[in-house]
Amino acid sequence: MGKAKLHSARGLAVSTLEIIKNGAYSNLQLNAAIQHSKLEERDVHLFTTIVYGVIQHRLTLEYWLKPFVKQPQKMQPWVRELLYTALFQMKYLDKVPNHAIFDESIEIAKARGHEGQRRFVTGVLHQIDRDGVPDFNTIKDPTERLSIETSLPVWMLEELTKEVGLAKAESIARSINNAPAQSARVNRAVSDIENATDQLIADGFEVQQSPVAPDGLLLNGGFVAGSAAFANGTVTLQDESAMLVAPAMQITDPSMKVLDACAAPGGKTTQIATYLDHDLGGQVDAFDIHEHKVQLIRNNAERLFVRDRVFATAMDARLLGDKYENEVFDRALIDAPCSGFGLLRRKPEIRYEKTLQDSQNLQKIQLALLDSVAPLVKIGGLLTYSTCTILRLENDDVVNTFLAKHPEYELETTFTENNLKADRDTKTLTIYPDDFNSDGFFIASLKRVK
């Protein structure tokens, strides 16, 4: 029985968390673990909940565990992760009784370690049960208290507070540990909202139209990538916020030439392609610096039936000026490499890895990309700049620096079909994770005027 516990949902969660703590991406590691496991669907759900939950609440769990471990430096990494999984279940999962959590955690300790480690785990869990975890209210500093409560680093909260005020920063922080909605984009190249909705209902999903993106559907009741509608190219996986970029580019003529400078894995490229008609000369030239990622763009274009109008190439977008004459494209997109802080629901671990310095370094790359692509857009054309982060340093600051250097460009109000955040006082559009419970995102529309 003991060794079998290591392959249970809880045992697998401990080993997966160890790997993620050593630098693996949570979504990739989770998928790999599920594929190689023999877990039933209900256990897959528990496994996923525990892994994401521990990563999301790591600072909170550290704070709660601290008083019960006298020599934390001597604790093996797997013991720490095991105790975090137990604490997470005790505090965040209503339907799991403490005795079940204790019994299985102790069995995992017994199977994984020696007798001393089993006794240690048993002792810590029972003491937590007797004494209770420390109260957040004992933390005097309000920013530190919010950091521990929401498991967001202090520097990030300070930066957000500086940019959007304390109340909004707190609202964002409290929203990012909610589970992400499951959304899919309807592939307009082969279907429409009504047809895709009917197919997904037939596949067993509950379906709602997205309030954010006109091509978006919100889904409950299954795994979209395993559905018939996904297999036949009717829908593809994409967050609602990311679906706003292609419509914002206002591709009004199917014969337009479009550049997607940082395109992999091709979600936005394939959406752009749905507005174009190859027979009329419309095409999107898509680039990524890595050849293996370019293949992902081609595969996605093939799967979604837009391969005839997508031309994908491996190249550093900062060198595109060497490849093209000036004023070639009607529209251009730079979906820039960024810190990804808008994706904290899907990649919760990045909050502990990235620093403000990373954002400062990324800003230089973002500006270099804009400088490279700016001459390639026709006069009257649009250059769209987007990121999946919510820090001003990589968003409005980049746009303002670019405009100061490029008087041939003017900022236009970012278009959305659903007129999102109509009362905002900026022409750019920043979607925060608490606005619509979607990913955080930024879009700026730059029009070439001379």
XYZ file of C-alpha atoms in Angstrom:
450
model
C 0.000 0.000 0.000
C 2.760 2.477 0.951
C 4.523 2.859 -2.405
C 1.152 3.053 -4.185
C 0.526 6.286 -2.253
C 3.351 7.941 -4.212
C 1.261 7.511 -7.388
C -2.002 8.721 -5.813
C -3.306 12.248 -6.507
C -1.665 13.549 -3.303
C 1.603 11.633 -3.751
C 1.912 12.768 -7.341
C 1.173 16.353 -6.270
C 4.173 16.314 -3.917
C 6.622 15.077 -6.566
C 5.175 17.466 -9.203
C 5.534 20.438 -6.857
C 9.169 19.525 -6.241
C 9.856 19.601 -9.992
C 8.022 22.910 -10.462
C 9.921 24.418 -7.528
C 13.114 23.517 -9.412
C 12.077 25.624 -12.388
C 9.595 23.647 -14.515
C 6.494 25.447 -15.816
C 3.402 24.355 -13.876
C 1.090 23.874 -16.882
C 3.615 21.753 -18.801
C 4.572 19.683 -15.754
C 0.955 19.107 -14.819
C 0.061 17.915 -18.310
C 3.096 15.591 -18.397
C 2.259 14.137 -14.967
C -1.391 13.540 -15.913
C -0.428 11.868 -19.206
C 1.990 9.477 -17.482
C -0.290 8.717 -14.528
C -3.177 6.283 -14.292
C -5.343 8.680 -12.284
C -9.102 8.608 -12.728
C -10.850 11.843 -13.735
C -11.897 12.692 -10.169
C -8.313 12.225 -8.939
C -6.945 14.306 -11.832
C -9.135 17.141 -10.560
C -7.856 16.729 -6.972
C -4.245 16.497 -8.171
C -4.589 19.669 -10.290
C -6.355 21.538 -7.488
C -3.631 20.695 -4.963
C -0.706 21.545 -7.279
C -2.133 24.881 -8.425
C -3.388 25.646 -4.920
C 0.011 25.163 -3.280
C 1.752 27.288 -5.926
C -0.882 30.021 -5.696
C -0.802 30.165 -1.899
C 2.891 29.402 -1.300
C 3.674 32.571 0.717
C 0.587 32.000 2.867
C 1.492 28.351 3.455
C 5.079 29.314 4.357
C 3.737 31.790 6.912
C 1.357 29.237 8.410
C 3.957 26.454 8.635
C 6.810 28.566 10.037
C 5.920 28.360 13.778
C 5.742 24.554 13.649
C 9.186 23.848 12.180
C 12.108 24.712 14.456
C 14.891 23.904 11.970
C 13.465 24.545 8.484
C 16.928 24.330 6.880
C 17.052 20.632 7.801
C 13.727 19.806 6.173
C 13.959 17.858 2.896
C 12.250 19.668 -0.056
C 9.715 16.846 -0.495
C 8.771 17.035 3.221
C 8.140 20.771 2.866
C 5.961 20.235 -0.223
C 4.104 17.398 1.546
C 3.304 19.645 4.519
C 2.184 22.431 2.165
C -0.172 20.036 0.347
C -1.659 18.971 3.696
C -2.032 22.572 4.915
C -3.589 23.645 1.622
C -6.186 20.880 1.818
C -6.956 21.659 5.489
C -7.480 25.365 4.885
C -8.865 25.608 1.350
C -10.744 22.378 0.548
C -14.077 22.060 2.365
C -14.953 18.495 1.406
C -11.805 16.725 2.592
C -11.866 15.735 6.304
C -8.678 16.323 8.280
C -8.298 12.655 9.212
C -8.162 11.700 5.488
C -5.525 14.390 4.843
C -3.474 13.276 7.864
C -3.680 9.550 7.084
C -2.579 9.886 3.482
C 0.129 12.493 4.189
C 1.623 10.214 6.854
C 1.458 7.226 4.465
C 3.286 9.265 1.805
C 5.954 10.248 4.386
C 6.311 6.587 5.349
C 6.672 5.464 1.711
C 8.978 8.291 0.726
C 11.230 8.721 3.770
C 12.550 7.101 6.936
C 10.859 6.607 10.301
C 12.118 9.940 11.664
C 10.551 11.835 8.760
C 7.254 10.003 9.220
C 7.227 10.941 12.931
C 8.129 14.564 12.091
C 5.270 14.900 9.573
C 2.835 13.268 12.009
C 3.907 15.572 14.847
C 3.699 18.785 12.781
C 0.250 17.969 11.392
C -1.212 17.142 14.802
C 0.290 20.282 16.358
C -1.208 22.443 13.584
C -4.542 20.735 14.242
C -4.288 21.475 17.992
C -2.888 25.035 17.896
C -4.287 26.437 14.631
C -2.321 28.537 12.140
C -1.116 32.098 12.909
C -3.507 34.991 12.251
C -2.773 37.445 9.400
C -3.781 40.306 11.704
C -0.574 39.877 13.699
C 1.295 41.279 10.654
C 1.504 45.038 11.288
C 2.651 46.296 7.855
C -0.424 46.410 5.525
C 1.523 45.659 2.324
C 3.326 42.741 3.924
C 0.004 41.467 5.310
C -1.611 41.619 1.848
C 1.476 39.941 0.375
C 1.157 37.006 2.784
C -2.630 36.796 2.446
C -2.603 36.758 -1.375
C 0.858 35.275 -1.958
C 2.028 38.146 -4.148
C 5.559 39.498 -3.652
C 5.787 42.833 -1.816
C 7.607 44.525 -4.739
C 4.754 43.659 -7.107
C 2.103 44.997 -4.729
C 4.101 48.210 -4.237
C 4.417 48.644 -8.010
C 0.715 47.994 -8.599
C -0.284 50.331 -5.763
C 1.885 53.063 -7.288
C 0.170 52.574 -10.655
C -3.495 51.958 -9.840
C -3.931 52.805 -6.145
C -4.246 50.600 -3.080
C -7.895 49.565 -3.544
C -7.413 48.392 -7.146
C -4.095 46.681 -6.307
C -5.838 44.803 -3.493
C -8.717 43.820 -5.787
C -6.260 42.501 -8.417
C -4.279 40.606 -5.760
C -7.396 38.978 -4.329
C -8.641 37.946 -7.803
C -5.572 36.195 -9.187
C -5.948 33.049 -7.109
C -9.381 32.330 -8.572
C -9.459 29.438 -11.009
C -9.220 30.637 -14.641
C -12.328 30.272 -16.766
C -12.197 27.738 -19.581
C -12.581 29.694 -22.793
C -12.424 28.841 -26.477
C -12.320 30.935 -29.629
C -14.713 30.111 -32.432
C -12.790 29.660 -35.675
C -14.564 32.046 -38.051
C -12.753 30.435 -40.999
C -15.036 27.398 -40.757
C -17.817 28.149 -38.265
C -19.806 30.740 -36.338
C -20.962 31.238 -32.749
C -24.278 29.397 -33.193
C -22.797 26.355 -34.936
C -19.862 26.088 -32.509
C -22.219 26.433 -29.519
C -24.435 23.616 -30.850
C -21.405 21.350 -31.360
C -20.046 22.002 -27.870
C -23.452 21.404 -26.241
C -23.600 18.109 -28.171
C -20.119 17.360 -26.744
C -21.603 17.789 -23.243
C -20.469 21.326 -22.374
C -22.381 24.152 -20.753
C -21.739 27.110 -23.057
C -21.941 30.863 -22.481
C -21.040 33.707 -24.819
C -18.010 35.661 -23.564
C -18.830 39.198 -22.387
C -15.280 40.219 -23.375
C -14.572 38.849 -26.853
C -17.130 38.456 -29.663
C -15.499 35.205 -30.847
C -15.205 33.810 -27.304
C -17.184 31.110 -25.538
C -16.994 30.232 -21.832
C -17.248 26.507 -21.178
C -18.005 24.205 -18.280
C -18.247 20.466 -18.006
C -15.305 18.982 -19.842
C -11.860 19.242 -21.362
C -12.042 21.386 -24.517
C -8.875 19.998 -26.120
C -10.472 16.539 -25.992
C -13.733 17.605 -27.669
C -14.894 16.885 -31.215
C -15.316 20.637 -31.832
C -11.621 21.133 -31.059
C -10.543 18.135 -33.147
C -12.413 19.330 -36.237
C -11.101 22.912 -35.968
C -14.396 24.568 -34.997
C -12.828 26.041 -31.840
C -9.367 26.577 -30.436
C -8.122 27.310 -26.927
C -7.508 30.988 -26.233
C -8.138 33.339 -23.325
C -10.821 35.982 -23.797
C -8.351 38.866 -23.387
C -5.977 37.462 -26.012
C -8.919 37.244 -28.436
C -9.219 41.058 -28.369
C -5.990 41.693 -30.258
C -6.956 40.625 -33.798
C -10.248 42.624 -33.820
C -8.329 45.651 -32.431
C -6.155 45.575 -35.569
C -9.245 46.512 -37.647
C -8.429 44.313 -40.626
C -11.210 45.733 -42.783
C -10.098 44.375 -46.170
C -9.501 40.630 -46.803
C -6.687 41.481 -49.244
C -4.551 43.166 -46.571
C -0.895 42.278 -45.930
C -0.365 41.727 -42.206
C 2.799 41.206 -40.160
C 2.762 39.217 -36.895
C 6.265 39.798 -35.562
C 6.262 37.568 -32.433
C 3.725 34.979 -33.472
C 4.302 31.582 -31.794
C 2.388 29.465 -31.026
C 0.041 31.132 -33.503
C -3.204 31.800 -31.602
C -3.400 35.416 -32.756
C -1.907 34.630 -36.184
C -4.667 32.159 -36.954
C -7.297 34.602 -35.701
C -5.844 37.357 -37.915
C -5.934 34.905 -40.825
C -9.694 34.453 -40.458
C -10.125 38.068 -41.630
C -8.034 37.484 -44.788
C -8.691 35.834 -48.141
C -5.767 34.185 -49.902
C -7.503 34.401 -53.304
C -7.691 38.180 -52.932
C -4.015 38.442 -51.952
C -4.534 38.578 -48.190
C -1.806 37.023 -46.066
C -0.145 37.176 -42.663
C 3.650 36.898 -42.426
C 4.359 35.350 -39.026
C 7.735 35.233 -37.280
C 9.281 33.697 -34.224
C 12.907 33.512 -33.250
C 12.821 29.719 -32.647
C 12.320 27.256 -35.542
C 10.547 24.660 -33.370
C 7.998 27.284 -32.344
C 7.480 28.303 -35.968
C 6.379 24.747 -36.596
C 3.686 25.238 -33.935
C 2.355 28.213 -35.933
C 2.223 26.085 -39.095
C 0.534 23.219 -37.258
C -2.079 25.546 -35.776
C -2.728 27.146 -39.177
C -3.154 23.682 -40.710
C -5.526 22.526 -37.967
C -7.662 25.668 -38.258
C -7.835 25.630 -42.092
C -6.002 28.934 -42.673
C -2.676 27.473 -43.841
C -3.043 29.043 -47.320
C -2.745 32.576 -45.923
C -0.183 32.073 -43.141
C 3.525 32.275 -44.016
C 5.602 31.411 -40.956
C 9.366 31.928 -40.748
C 12.047 31.671 -38.042
C 13.684 35.065 -37.556
C 14.494 37.612 -34.867
C 11.859 40.316 -35.405
C 14.423 42.971 -34.531
C 16.048 42.205 -37.916
C 12.893 42.441 -40.045
C 14.119 45.734 -41.517
C 16.774 43.712 -43.385
C 14.129 41.464 -44.938
C 11.472 43.924 -46.051
C 11.297 47.264 -47.853
C 9.636 50.088 -45.901
C 5.847 50.504 -45.989
C 4.968 46.928 -46.987
C 2.250 46.046 -44.454
C -1.269 47.389 -43.944
C -1.268 46.091 -40.376
C 1.455 44.896 -38.014
C 1.293 43.238 -34.627
C 3.977 43.090 -31.977
C 2.680 40.767 -29.278
C 5.861 41.400 -27.363
C 7.809 39.093 -25.064
C 6.896 40.260 -21.550
C 6.944 39.338 -17.865
C 3.545 37.630 -18.189
C 2.089 39.010 -14.946
C -1.365 39.033 -16.539
C -1.257 35.219 -16.646
C -0.804 34.583 -12.920
C -3.923 32.407 -12.774
C -2.512 30.022 -15.399
C 1.182 30.250 -14.506
C 1.084 31.075 -10.788
C 4.767 30.285 -10.215
C 6.047 33.263 -12.248
C 5.182 35.647 -9.400
C 8.054 34.164 -7.372
C 10.568 34.023 -10.244
C 10.336 37.412 -11.941
C 11.637 40.715 -10.596
C 11.224 44.391 -11.448
C 14.650 44.185 -13.101
C 13.261 41.581 -15.520
C 10.578 44.061 -16.596
C 13.189 46.777 -17.062
C 15.270 44.454 -19.262
C 12.224 43.388 -21.267
C 11.333 47.021 -21.929
C 14.543 47.401 -23.978
C 13.613 44.410 -26.151
C 10.040 45.686 -26.556
C 11.281 49.092 -27.758
C 13.801 47.486 -30.136
C 10.977 45.442 -31.685
C 8.818 48.542 -32.163
C 11.757 50.454 -33.715
C 12.376 47.579 -36.135
C 8.778 47.162 -37.282
C 7.740 50.852 -37.384
C 9.126 51.614 -40.901
C 7.464 48.526 -42.408
C 3.904 49.813 -41.863
C 2.251 51.796 -44.670
C 1.220 55.391 -44.043
C -2.359 55.148 -42.788
C -1.695 51.642 -41.455
C -1.909 50.400 -37.876
C 0.845 49.015 -35.659
C -0.675 47.117 -32.728
C 1.424 46.571 -29.603
C 0.231 44.059 -27.025
C 1.515 42.237 -23.945
C 0.119 39.802 -21.408
C 1.403 41.814 -18.471
C -0.213 44.506 -16.325
C 2.836 46.571 -15.342
C 2.981 50.059 -16.820
C 6.742 49.713 -17.298
C 6.172 47.251 -20.165
C 2.976 48.857 -21.452
C 2.151 52.582 -21.450
C 5.755 53.532 -20.657
C 6.941 51.611 -23.744
C 4.281 53.227 -25.935
C 5.070 56.734 -24.673
C 8.814 56.245 -25.212
C 8.142 54.940 -28.743
C 5.874 57.889 -29.622
C 8.447 60.401 -28.367
C 10.958 58.929 -30.825
C 8.554 58.328 -33.737
C 6.520 61.433 -34.626
C 5.257 59.567 -37.704
C 2.981 57.616 -35.348
C -0.043 58.706 -33.312
C -1.906 56.810 -30.615
C -5.491 55.812 -31.467
C -8.122 54.568 -29.048
C -7.954 50.771 -28.982
C -11.049 49.332 -30.636
C -13.116 46.577 -29.033
C -16.415 45.359 -30.456
C -17.962 45.209 -26.978
C -16.752 48.737 -26.128
C -14.829 47.492 -23.087
C -13.933 49.927 -20.303
C -15.580 52.754 -22.239
C -15.085 55.205 -19.365
C -11.294 54.778 -19.187
C -9.146 57.904 -19.498
C -6.487 56.347 -21.750
C -6.467 55.461 -25.447
C -4.622 52.254 -24.650
C -6.537 49.331 -23.147
C -5.355 47.554 -20.020
C -7.428 44.567 -18.902
C -6.716 43.699 -15.262
C -7.435 40.163 -14.008
C -10.224 41.455 -11.741
C -12.002 43.427 -14.519
C -13.665 40.441 -16.231
C -12.025 37.456 -14.497
C -9.964 36.937 -17.674
C -6.184 37.177 -18.179
C -4.507 40.548 -17.678
C -3.670 42.125 -21.033
C -2.572 45.371 -22.707
C -3.252 46.650 -26.228
C -2.119 49.892 -27.880
C -3.080 50.976 -31.408
C -0.472 53.125 -33.164
C -1.459 54.735 -36.477
C 1.215 55.715 -38.970
C 0.305 59.225 -40.092
C 3.367 60.241 -42.185
